[in-house]
Short mmCIF file of C-alpha atoms and ligand atoms in Angstrom, two decimals:
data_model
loop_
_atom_site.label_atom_id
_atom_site.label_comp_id
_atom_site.label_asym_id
_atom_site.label_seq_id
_atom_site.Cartn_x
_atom_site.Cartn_y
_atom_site.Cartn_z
CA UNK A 263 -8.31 10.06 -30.90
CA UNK A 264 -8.70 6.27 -31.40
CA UNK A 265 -8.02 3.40 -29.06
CA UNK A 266 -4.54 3.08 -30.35
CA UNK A 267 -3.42 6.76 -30.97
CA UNK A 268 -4.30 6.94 -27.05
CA UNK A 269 -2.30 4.41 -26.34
CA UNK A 270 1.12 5.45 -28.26
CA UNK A 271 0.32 8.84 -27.35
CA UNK A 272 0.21 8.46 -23.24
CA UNK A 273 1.25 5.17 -22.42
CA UNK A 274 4.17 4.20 -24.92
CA UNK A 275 7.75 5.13 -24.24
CA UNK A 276 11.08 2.96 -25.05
CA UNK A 277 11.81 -0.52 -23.14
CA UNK A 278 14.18 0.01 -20.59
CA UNK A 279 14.91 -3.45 -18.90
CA UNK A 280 12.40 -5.03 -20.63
CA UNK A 281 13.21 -6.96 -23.68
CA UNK A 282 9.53 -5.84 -25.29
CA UNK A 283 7.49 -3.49 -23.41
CA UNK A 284 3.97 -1.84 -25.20
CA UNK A 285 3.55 -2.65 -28.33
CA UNK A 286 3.40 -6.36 -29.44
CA UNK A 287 0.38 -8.94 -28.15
CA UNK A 288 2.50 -9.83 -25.21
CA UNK A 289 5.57 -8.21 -23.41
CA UNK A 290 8.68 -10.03 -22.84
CA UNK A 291 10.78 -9.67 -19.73
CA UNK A 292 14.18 -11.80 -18.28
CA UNK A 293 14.26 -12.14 -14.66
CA UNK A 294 17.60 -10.70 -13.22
CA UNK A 295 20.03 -13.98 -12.51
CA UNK A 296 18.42 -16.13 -10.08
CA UNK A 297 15.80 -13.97 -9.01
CA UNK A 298 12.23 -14.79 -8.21
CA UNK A 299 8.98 -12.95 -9.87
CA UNK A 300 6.75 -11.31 -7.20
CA UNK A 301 3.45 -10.47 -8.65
CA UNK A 302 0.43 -8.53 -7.64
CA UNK A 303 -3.14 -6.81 -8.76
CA UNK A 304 -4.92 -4.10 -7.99
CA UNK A 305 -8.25 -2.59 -8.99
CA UNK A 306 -9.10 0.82 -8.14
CA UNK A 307 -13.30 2.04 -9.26
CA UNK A 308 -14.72 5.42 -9.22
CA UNK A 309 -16.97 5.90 -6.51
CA UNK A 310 -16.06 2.83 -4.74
CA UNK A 311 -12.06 3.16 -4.12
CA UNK A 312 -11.99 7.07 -5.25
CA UNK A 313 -14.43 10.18 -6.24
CA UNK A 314 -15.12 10.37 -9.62
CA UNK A 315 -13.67 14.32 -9.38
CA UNK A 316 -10.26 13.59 -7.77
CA UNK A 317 -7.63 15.07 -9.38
CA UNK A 318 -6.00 12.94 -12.30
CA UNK A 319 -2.48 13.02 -11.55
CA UNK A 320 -3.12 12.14 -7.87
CA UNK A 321 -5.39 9.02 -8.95
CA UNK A 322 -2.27 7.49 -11.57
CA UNK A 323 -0.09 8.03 -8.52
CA UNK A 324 -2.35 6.21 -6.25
CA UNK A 325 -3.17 3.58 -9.05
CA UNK A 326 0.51 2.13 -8.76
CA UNK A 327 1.12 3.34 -5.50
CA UNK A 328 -1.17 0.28 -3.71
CA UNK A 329 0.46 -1.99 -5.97
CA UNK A 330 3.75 -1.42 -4.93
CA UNK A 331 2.68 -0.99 -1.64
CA UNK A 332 2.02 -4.73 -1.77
CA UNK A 333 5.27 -5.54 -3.68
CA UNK A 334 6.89 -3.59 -0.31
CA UNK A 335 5.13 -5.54 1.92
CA UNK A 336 6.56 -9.14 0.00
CA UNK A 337 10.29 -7.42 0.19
CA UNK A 338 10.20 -7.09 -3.32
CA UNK A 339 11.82 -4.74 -5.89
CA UNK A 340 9.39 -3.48 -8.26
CA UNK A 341 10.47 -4.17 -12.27
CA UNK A 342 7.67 -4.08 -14.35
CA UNK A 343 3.57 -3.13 -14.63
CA UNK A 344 0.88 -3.39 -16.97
CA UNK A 345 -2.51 -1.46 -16.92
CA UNK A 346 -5.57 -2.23 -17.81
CA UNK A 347 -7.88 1.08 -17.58
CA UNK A 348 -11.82 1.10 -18.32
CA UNK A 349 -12.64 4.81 -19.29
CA UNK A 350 -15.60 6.72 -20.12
CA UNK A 351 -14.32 9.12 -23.00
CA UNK A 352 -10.81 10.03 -24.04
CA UNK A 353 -10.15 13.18 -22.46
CA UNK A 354 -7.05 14.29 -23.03
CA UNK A 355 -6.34 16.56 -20.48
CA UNK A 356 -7.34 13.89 -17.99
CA UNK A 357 -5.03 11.19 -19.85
CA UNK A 358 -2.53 13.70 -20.08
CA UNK A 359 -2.47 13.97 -15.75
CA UNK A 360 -3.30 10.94 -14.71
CA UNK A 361 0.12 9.33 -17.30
CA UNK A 362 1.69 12.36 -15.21
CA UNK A 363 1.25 10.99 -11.88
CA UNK A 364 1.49 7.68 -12.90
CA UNK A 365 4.86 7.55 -14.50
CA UNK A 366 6.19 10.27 -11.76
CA UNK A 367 5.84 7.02 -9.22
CA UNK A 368 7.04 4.69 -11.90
CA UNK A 369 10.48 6.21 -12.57
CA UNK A 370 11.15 7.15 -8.89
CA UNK A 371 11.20 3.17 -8.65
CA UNK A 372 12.39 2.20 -11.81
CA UNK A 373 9.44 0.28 -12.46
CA UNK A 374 8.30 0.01 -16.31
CA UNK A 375 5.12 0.36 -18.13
CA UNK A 376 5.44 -2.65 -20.06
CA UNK A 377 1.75 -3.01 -21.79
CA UNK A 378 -2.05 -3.32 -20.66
CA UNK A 379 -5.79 -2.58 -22.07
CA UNK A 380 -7.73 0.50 -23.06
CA UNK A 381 -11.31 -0.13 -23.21
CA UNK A 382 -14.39 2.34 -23.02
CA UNK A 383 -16.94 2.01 -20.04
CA UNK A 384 -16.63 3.12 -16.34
CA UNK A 385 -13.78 4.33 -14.90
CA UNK A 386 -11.82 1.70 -13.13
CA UNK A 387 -7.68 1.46 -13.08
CA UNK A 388 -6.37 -1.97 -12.66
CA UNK A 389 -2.42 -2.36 -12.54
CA UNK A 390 -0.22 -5.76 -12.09
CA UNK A 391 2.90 -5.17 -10.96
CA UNK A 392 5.73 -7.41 -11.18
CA UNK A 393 8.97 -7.32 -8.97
CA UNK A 394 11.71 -8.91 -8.01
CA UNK A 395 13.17 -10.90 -4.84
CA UNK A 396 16.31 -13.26 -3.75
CA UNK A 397 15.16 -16.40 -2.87
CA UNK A 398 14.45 -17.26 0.10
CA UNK A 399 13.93 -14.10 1.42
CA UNK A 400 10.16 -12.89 0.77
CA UNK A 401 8.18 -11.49 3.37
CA UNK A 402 5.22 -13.92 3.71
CA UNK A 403 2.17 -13.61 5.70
CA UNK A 404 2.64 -17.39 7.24
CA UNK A 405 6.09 -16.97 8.78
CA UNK A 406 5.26 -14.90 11.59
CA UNK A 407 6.46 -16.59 15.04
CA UNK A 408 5.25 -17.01 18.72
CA UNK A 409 7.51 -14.36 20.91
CA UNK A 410 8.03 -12.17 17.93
CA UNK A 411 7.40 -8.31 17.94
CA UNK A 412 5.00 -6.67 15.89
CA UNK A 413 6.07 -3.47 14.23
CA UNK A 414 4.66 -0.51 12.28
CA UNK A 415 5.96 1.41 9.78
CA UNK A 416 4.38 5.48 9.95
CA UNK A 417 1.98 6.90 11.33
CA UNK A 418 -1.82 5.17 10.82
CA UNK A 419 -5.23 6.44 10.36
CA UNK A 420 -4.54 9.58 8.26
CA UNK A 421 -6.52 8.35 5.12
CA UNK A 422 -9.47 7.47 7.00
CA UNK A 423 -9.90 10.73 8.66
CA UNK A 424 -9.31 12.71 5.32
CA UNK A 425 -12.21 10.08 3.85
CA UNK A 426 -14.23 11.05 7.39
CA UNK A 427 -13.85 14.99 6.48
CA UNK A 428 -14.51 14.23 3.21
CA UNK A 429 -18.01 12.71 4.25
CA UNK A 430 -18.29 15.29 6.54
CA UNK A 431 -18.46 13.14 9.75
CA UNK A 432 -15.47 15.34 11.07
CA UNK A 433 -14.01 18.50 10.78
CA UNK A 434 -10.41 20.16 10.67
CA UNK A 435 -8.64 23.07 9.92
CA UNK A 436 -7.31 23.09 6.24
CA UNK A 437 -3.99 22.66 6.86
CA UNK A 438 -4.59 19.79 8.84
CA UNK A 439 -6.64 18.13 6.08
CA UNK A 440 -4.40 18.74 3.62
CA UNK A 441 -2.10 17.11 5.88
CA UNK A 442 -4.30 14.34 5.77
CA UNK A 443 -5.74 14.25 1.97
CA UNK A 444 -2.08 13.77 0.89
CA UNK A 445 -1.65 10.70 3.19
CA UNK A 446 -5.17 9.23 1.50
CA UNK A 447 -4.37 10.86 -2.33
CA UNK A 448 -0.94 9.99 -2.74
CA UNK A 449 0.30 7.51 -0.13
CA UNK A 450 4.12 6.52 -0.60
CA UNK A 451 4.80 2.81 -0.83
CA UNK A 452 7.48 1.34 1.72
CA UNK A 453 9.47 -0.03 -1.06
CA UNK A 454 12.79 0.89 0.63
CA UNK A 455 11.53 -0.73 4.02
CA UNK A 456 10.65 -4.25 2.54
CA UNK A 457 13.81 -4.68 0.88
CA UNK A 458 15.82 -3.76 4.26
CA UNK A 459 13.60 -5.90 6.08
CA UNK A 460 13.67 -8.82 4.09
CA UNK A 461 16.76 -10.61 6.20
CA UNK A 462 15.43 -9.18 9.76
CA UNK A 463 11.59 -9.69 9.55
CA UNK A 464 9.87 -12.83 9.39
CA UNK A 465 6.38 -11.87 7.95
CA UNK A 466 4.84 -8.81 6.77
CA UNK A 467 1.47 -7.51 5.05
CA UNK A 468 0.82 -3.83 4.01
CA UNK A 469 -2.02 -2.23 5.61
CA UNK A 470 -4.51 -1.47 3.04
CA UNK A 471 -7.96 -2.45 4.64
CA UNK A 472 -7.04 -1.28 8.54
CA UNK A 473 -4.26 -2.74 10.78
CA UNK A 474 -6.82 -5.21 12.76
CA UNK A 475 -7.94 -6.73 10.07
CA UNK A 476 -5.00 -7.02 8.14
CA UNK A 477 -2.67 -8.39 11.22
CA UNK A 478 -5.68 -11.19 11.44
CA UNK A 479 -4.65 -12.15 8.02
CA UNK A 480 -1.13 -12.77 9.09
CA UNK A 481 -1.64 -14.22 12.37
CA UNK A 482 -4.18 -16.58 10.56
CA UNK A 483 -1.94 -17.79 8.00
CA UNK A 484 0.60 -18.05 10.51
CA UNK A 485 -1.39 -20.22 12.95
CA UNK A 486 -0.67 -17.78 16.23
CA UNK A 487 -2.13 -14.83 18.38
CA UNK A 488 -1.22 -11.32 19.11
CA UNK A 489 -0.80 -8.85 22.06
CA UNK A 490 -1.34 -5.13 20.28
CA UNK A 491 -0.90 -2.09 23.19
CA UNK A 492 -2.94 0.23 22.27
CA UNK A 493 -0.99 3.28 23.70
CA UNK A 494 1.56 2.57 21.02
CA UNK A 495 -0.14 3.31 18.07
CA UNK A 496 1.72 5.74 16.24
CA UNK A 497 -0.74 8.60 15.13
CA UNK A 498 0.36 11.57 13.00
CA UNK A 499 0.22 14.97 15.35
CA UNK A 500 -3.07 15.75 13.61
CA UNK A 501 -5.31 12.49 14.53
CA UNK A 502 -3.47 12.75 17.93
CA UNK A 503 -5.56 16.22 18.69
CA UNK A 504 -9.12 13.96 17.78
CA UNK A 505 -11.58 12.25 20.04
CA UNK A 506 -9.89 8.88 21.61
CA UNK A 507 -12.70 7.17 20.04
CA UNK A 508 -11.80 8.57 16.36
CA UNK A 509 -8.12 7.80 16.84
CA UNK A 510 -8.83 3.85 17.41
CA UNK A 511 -11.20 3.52 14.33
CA UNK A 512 -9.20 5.23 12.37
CA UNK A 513 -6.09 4.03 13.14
CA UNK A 514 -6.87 0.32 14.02
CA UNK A 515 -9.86 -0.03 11.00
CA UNK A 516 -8.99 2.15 9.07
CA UNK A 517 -8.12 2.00 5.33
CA UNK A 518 -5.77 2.80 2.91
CA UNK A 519 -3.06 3.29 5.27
CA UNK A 520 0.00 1.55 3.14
CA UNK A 521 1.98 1.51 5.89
CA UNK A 522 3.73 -2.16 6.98
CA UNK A 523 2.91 -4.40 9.49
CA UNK A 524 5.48 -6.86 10.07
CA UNK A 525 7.05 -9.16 12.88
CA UNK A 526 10.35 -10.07 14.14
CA UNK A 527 12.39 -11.71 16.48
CA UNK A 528 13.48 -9.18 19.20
CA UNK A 529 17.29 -10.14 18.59
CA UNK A 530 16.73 -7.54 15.66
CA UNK A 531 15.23 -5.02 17.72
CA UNK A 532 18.47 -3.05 16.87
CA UNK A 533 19.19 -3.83 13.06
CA UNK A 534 15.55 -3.17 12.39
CA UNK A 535 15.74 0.48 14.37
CA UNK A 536 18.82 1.32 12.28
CA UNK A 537 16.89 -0.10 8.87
CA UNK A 538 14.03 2.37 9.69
CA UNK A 539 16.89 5.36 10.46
CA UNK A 540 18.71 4.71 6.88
CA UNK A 541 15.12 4.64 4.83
CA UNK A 542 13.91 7.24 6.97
CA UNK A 543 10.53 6.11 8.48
CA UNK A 544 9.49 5.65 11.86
CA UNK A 545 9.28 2.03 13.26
CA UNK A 546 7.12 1.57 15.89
CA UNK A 547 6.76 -2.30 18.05
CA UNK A 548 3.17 -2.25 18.98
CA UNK A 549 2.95 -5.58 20.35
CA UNK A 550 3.55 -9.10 20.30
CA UNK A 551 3.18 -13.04 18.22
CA UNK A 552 1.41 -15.25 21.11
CA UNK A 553 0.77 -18.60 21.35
CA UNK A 554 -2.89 -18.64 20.22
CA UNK A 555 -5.53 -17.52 17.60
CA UNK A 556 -6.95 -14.48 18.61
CA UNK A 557 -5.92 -11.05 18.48
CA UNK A 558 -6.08 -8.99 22.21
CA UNK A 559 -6.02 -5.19 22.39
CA UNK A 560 -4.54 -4.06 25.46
CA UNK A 561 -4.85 -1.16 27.44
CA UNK A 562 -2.06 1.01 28.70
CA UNK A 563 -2.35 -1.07 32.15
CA UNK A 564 -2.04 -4.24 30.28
CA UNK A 565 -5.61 -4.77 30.75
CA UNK A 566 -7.90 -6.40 27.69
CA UNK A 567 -9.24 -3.22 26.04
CA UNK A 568 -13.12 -3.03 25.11
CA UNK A 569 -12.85 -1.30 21.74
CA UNK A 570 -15.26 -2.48 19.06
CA UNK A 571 -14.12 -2.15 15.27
CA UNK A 572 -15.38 -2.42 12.31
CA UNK A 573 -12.30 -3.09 9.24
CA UNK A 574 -13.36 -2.55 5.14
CA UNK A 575 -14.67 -5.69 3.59
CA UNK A 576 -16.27 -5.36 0.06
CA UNK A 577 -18.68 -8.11 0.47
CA UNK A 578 -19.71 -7.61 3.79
P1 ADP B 206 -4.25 -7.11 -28.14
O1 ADP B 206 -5.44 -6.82 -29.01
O2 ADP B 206 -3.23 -7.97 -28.78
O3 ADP B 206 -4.62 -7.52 -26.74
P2 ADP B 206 -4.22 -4.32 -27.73
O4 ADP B 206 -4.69 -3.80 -29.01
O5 ADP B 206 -5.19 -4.42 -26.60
O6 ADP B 206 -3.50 -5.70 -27.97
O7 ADP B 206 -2.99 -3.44 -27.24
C1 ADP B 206 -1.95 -3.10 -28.10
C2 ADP B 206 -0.68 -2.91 -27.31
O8 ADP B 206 -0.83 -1.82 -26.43
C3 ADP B 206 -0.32 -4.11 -26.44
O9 ADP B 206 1.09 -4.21 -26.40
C4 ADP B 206 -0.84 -3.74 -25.09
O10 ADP B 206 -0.09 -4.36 -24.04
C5 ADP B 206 -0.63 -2.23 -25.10
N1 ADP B 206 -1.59 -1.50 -24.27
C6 ADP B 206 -2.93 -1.41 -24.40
N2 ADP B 206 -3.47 -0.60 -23.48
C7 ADP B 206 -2.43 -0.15 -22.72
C8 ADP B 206 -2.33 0.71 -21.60
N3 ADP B 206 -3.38 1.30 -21.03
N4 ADP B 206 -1.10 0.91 -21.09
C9 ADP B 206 -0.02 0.33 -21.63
N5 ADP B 206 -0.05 -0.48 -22.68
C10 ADP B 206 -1.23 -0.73 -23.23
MG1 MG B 207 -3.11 -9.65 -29.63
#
C-alpha cells in the first residue's frame, strides 16, 4: 500500500459542508453567514502523550478528542479538521482502528475530515481543528472578572490516576481502573457545554495540563486572582476512596482532564445550573475571581491551604 492508496483508502470520504475536502493541494471551506473561524492544534507522540501499545481506535478518538476539547473551551462549534500523522509502517489493521475511532468522534459532532499529511517516521498524530462561533461571543481566557465564580465542569483527576496505575505508583481494583482508563483513553469533549455557556460565562480554558496550572493561565491573561476551596473539588467516587494527598495532585495537577474551567458572574448562578442540567454534566463553583495575581487554595475553614503541586510542563 502506497502513500496515496492509504490515504483514499482510510481517510477519504465525500465533502459534506465543505466545498473541497481530501483530495486537491488545499481544501476549500465557506464560513456559515457571519460566523467567525475558531482554530486550534494538537500534537499527540508515542511515548510522550500515549504508549506506543494503546489500542488504535481509542488513540484516533483521543487524537480529535483534545482538539475539540479546546474548540469547547472557546464556545465553538466544531466544522472541519485536517491530520497530519507521522507513522512507522502502514499497518492496516492499525489504520483500519485508529480511522474507526477517529471518525466515530468526528460524525457524533459533525466535524469533517477535510485533508492532512501521511508521512513515514515515528508515530505522532497532529490534528487542526476548525470551528465555528457568533461574534462576539467566544470564551476567551482574558475576560475573566474580579467577583466572578469559578466553575468546573465533571469530575477531575481520573486520567492521572489511570496514568499513576499505569506506572504502578497506585493500585485499584479493575473495575475501578477501567473506570478510570476510559476517562484518560477516551475523554469526551464539552462541546455541548461551551456553546451553552458562551452568553453566561465570561472566560473559559479546558483543562488539559491540571486545573492549577491551567486557571493561572486565565487569571494571568485576565490580570486578577483566585480563591479555589479545596473541599469542592468534584472527584469521581473512585479517586474519592484514595489518600487525601493523591486526590489533590491528581485532581488539582493533574493532566488530561478535558473538563472546563470557566468563570461567571453569580447573576447566572441559575442559567448556568440549568445549562449543565440540559447537556447533562455536573457544574461545580469551586471558587472565586479576586482582586489580585495569585492563586490561594483554601481549606474547608477558609484557611490558606499548604498543598504543594507540581502541573505538566514539557520544557520544564
Ligand atoms: P500535497 O503534496 O499537495 O501536499 P499530499 O500528496 O500530501 O498533497 O496529499 C494529497 C491529498 O490528501 C491532500 O488533499 C491532502 O490534504 C490529503 N491528505 C494527506 N494525508 C491525509 C490524511 N492523513 N488525512 C486526510 N487527508 C490527507
Ligand atoms: Mg500540492
Amino acid at each position: 500500500m502506497n502513500e496515496f492508496e492509504l490515504i483514499e483508502k482510510y481517510f477519504t470520504r465525500p465533502a459534506k459542508r465543505a466545498k473541497l475536502g481530501v483530495g486537491d493541494d488545499c481544501a476549500i471551506i465557506t464560513p456559515t453567514g457571519d460566523m467567525e473561524l475558531a482554530v486550534t492544534t494538537d500534537t499527540l507522540i508515542s511515548g510522550r502523550h500515549f504508549f506506543p501499545f494503546v489500542d488504535p481506535r481509542k488513540l484516533g478518538h483521543k487524537a480529535l478528542a483534545v482538539n475539540l476539547s479546546d474548540l469547547a473551551a472557546m464556545g465553538a462549534t466544531p466544522r472541519y479538521f485536517t491530520l497530519a500523522l507521522s507513522l512507522p509502517k502502514a499497518d492496516p489493521e492499525w489504520l483500519q482502528e485508529f480511522a474507526r475511532g477517529l471518525f466515530s468522534l468526528a460524525d457524533s459532532f459533525h466535524c469533517e475530515l477535510i485533508g492532512g499529511d501521511t508521512v513515514c517516521g515515528p508515530l505522532s498524530i497532529t490534528i487542526t481543528a476548525l470551528g465555528e462561533l457568533r461574534r462576539p461571543f467566544a470564551l476567551r481566557r482574558d475576560h475573566a472578572r474580579v467577583g466572578d465564580d469559578i466553575w468546573i465542569s465533571g469530575e477531575l483527576g481520573d486520567a492521572a490516576l489511570a496514568l499513576r496505575v499505569l506506572n504502578k505508583q497506585a493500585k485499584l481494583s479493575e473495575s475501578e481502573f477501567a473506570y478510570v482508563a476510559n476517562r484518560l483513553e477516551q475523554p469526551l469533549p464539552r462541546v455541548a457545554l461551551g456553546t451553552a455557556l458562551r452568553p453566561l460565562a465570561h472566560a473559559a480554558i479546558d483543562i488539559s495540563d491540571g486545573l492549577i496550572g491551567d486557571l493561572k493561565h486565565v487569571l494571568k491573561r485576565s490580570g486578577v486572582g483566585a480563591e479555589v476551596w479545596l473541599d469542592r473539588i468534584p472527584v469521581s467516587p473512585v479517586m474519592s476512596g484514595q489518600p487525601l494527598e493523591m486526590q489533590f495532585q491528581c485532581a488539582l495537577a493533574g493532566g488530561d482532564d478535558y473538563e472546563l474551567c470557566f468563570t461567571a458572574r453569580p447573576e447566572n448562578r441559575r442559567d448556568i445550573e440549568a445549562a449543565g442540567q440540559s447537556v447533562g454534566v455536573r457544574l461545580t463553583q469551586v471558587g472565586q475571581i479576586v482582586v489580585g495575581d495569585t492563586l490561594q487554595l483554601l481549606d474547608k475553614n477558609g484557611q490558606p491551604a499548604q498543598v504543594v503541586l507540581q502541573s505538566f510542563d514539557h520544557f520544564a
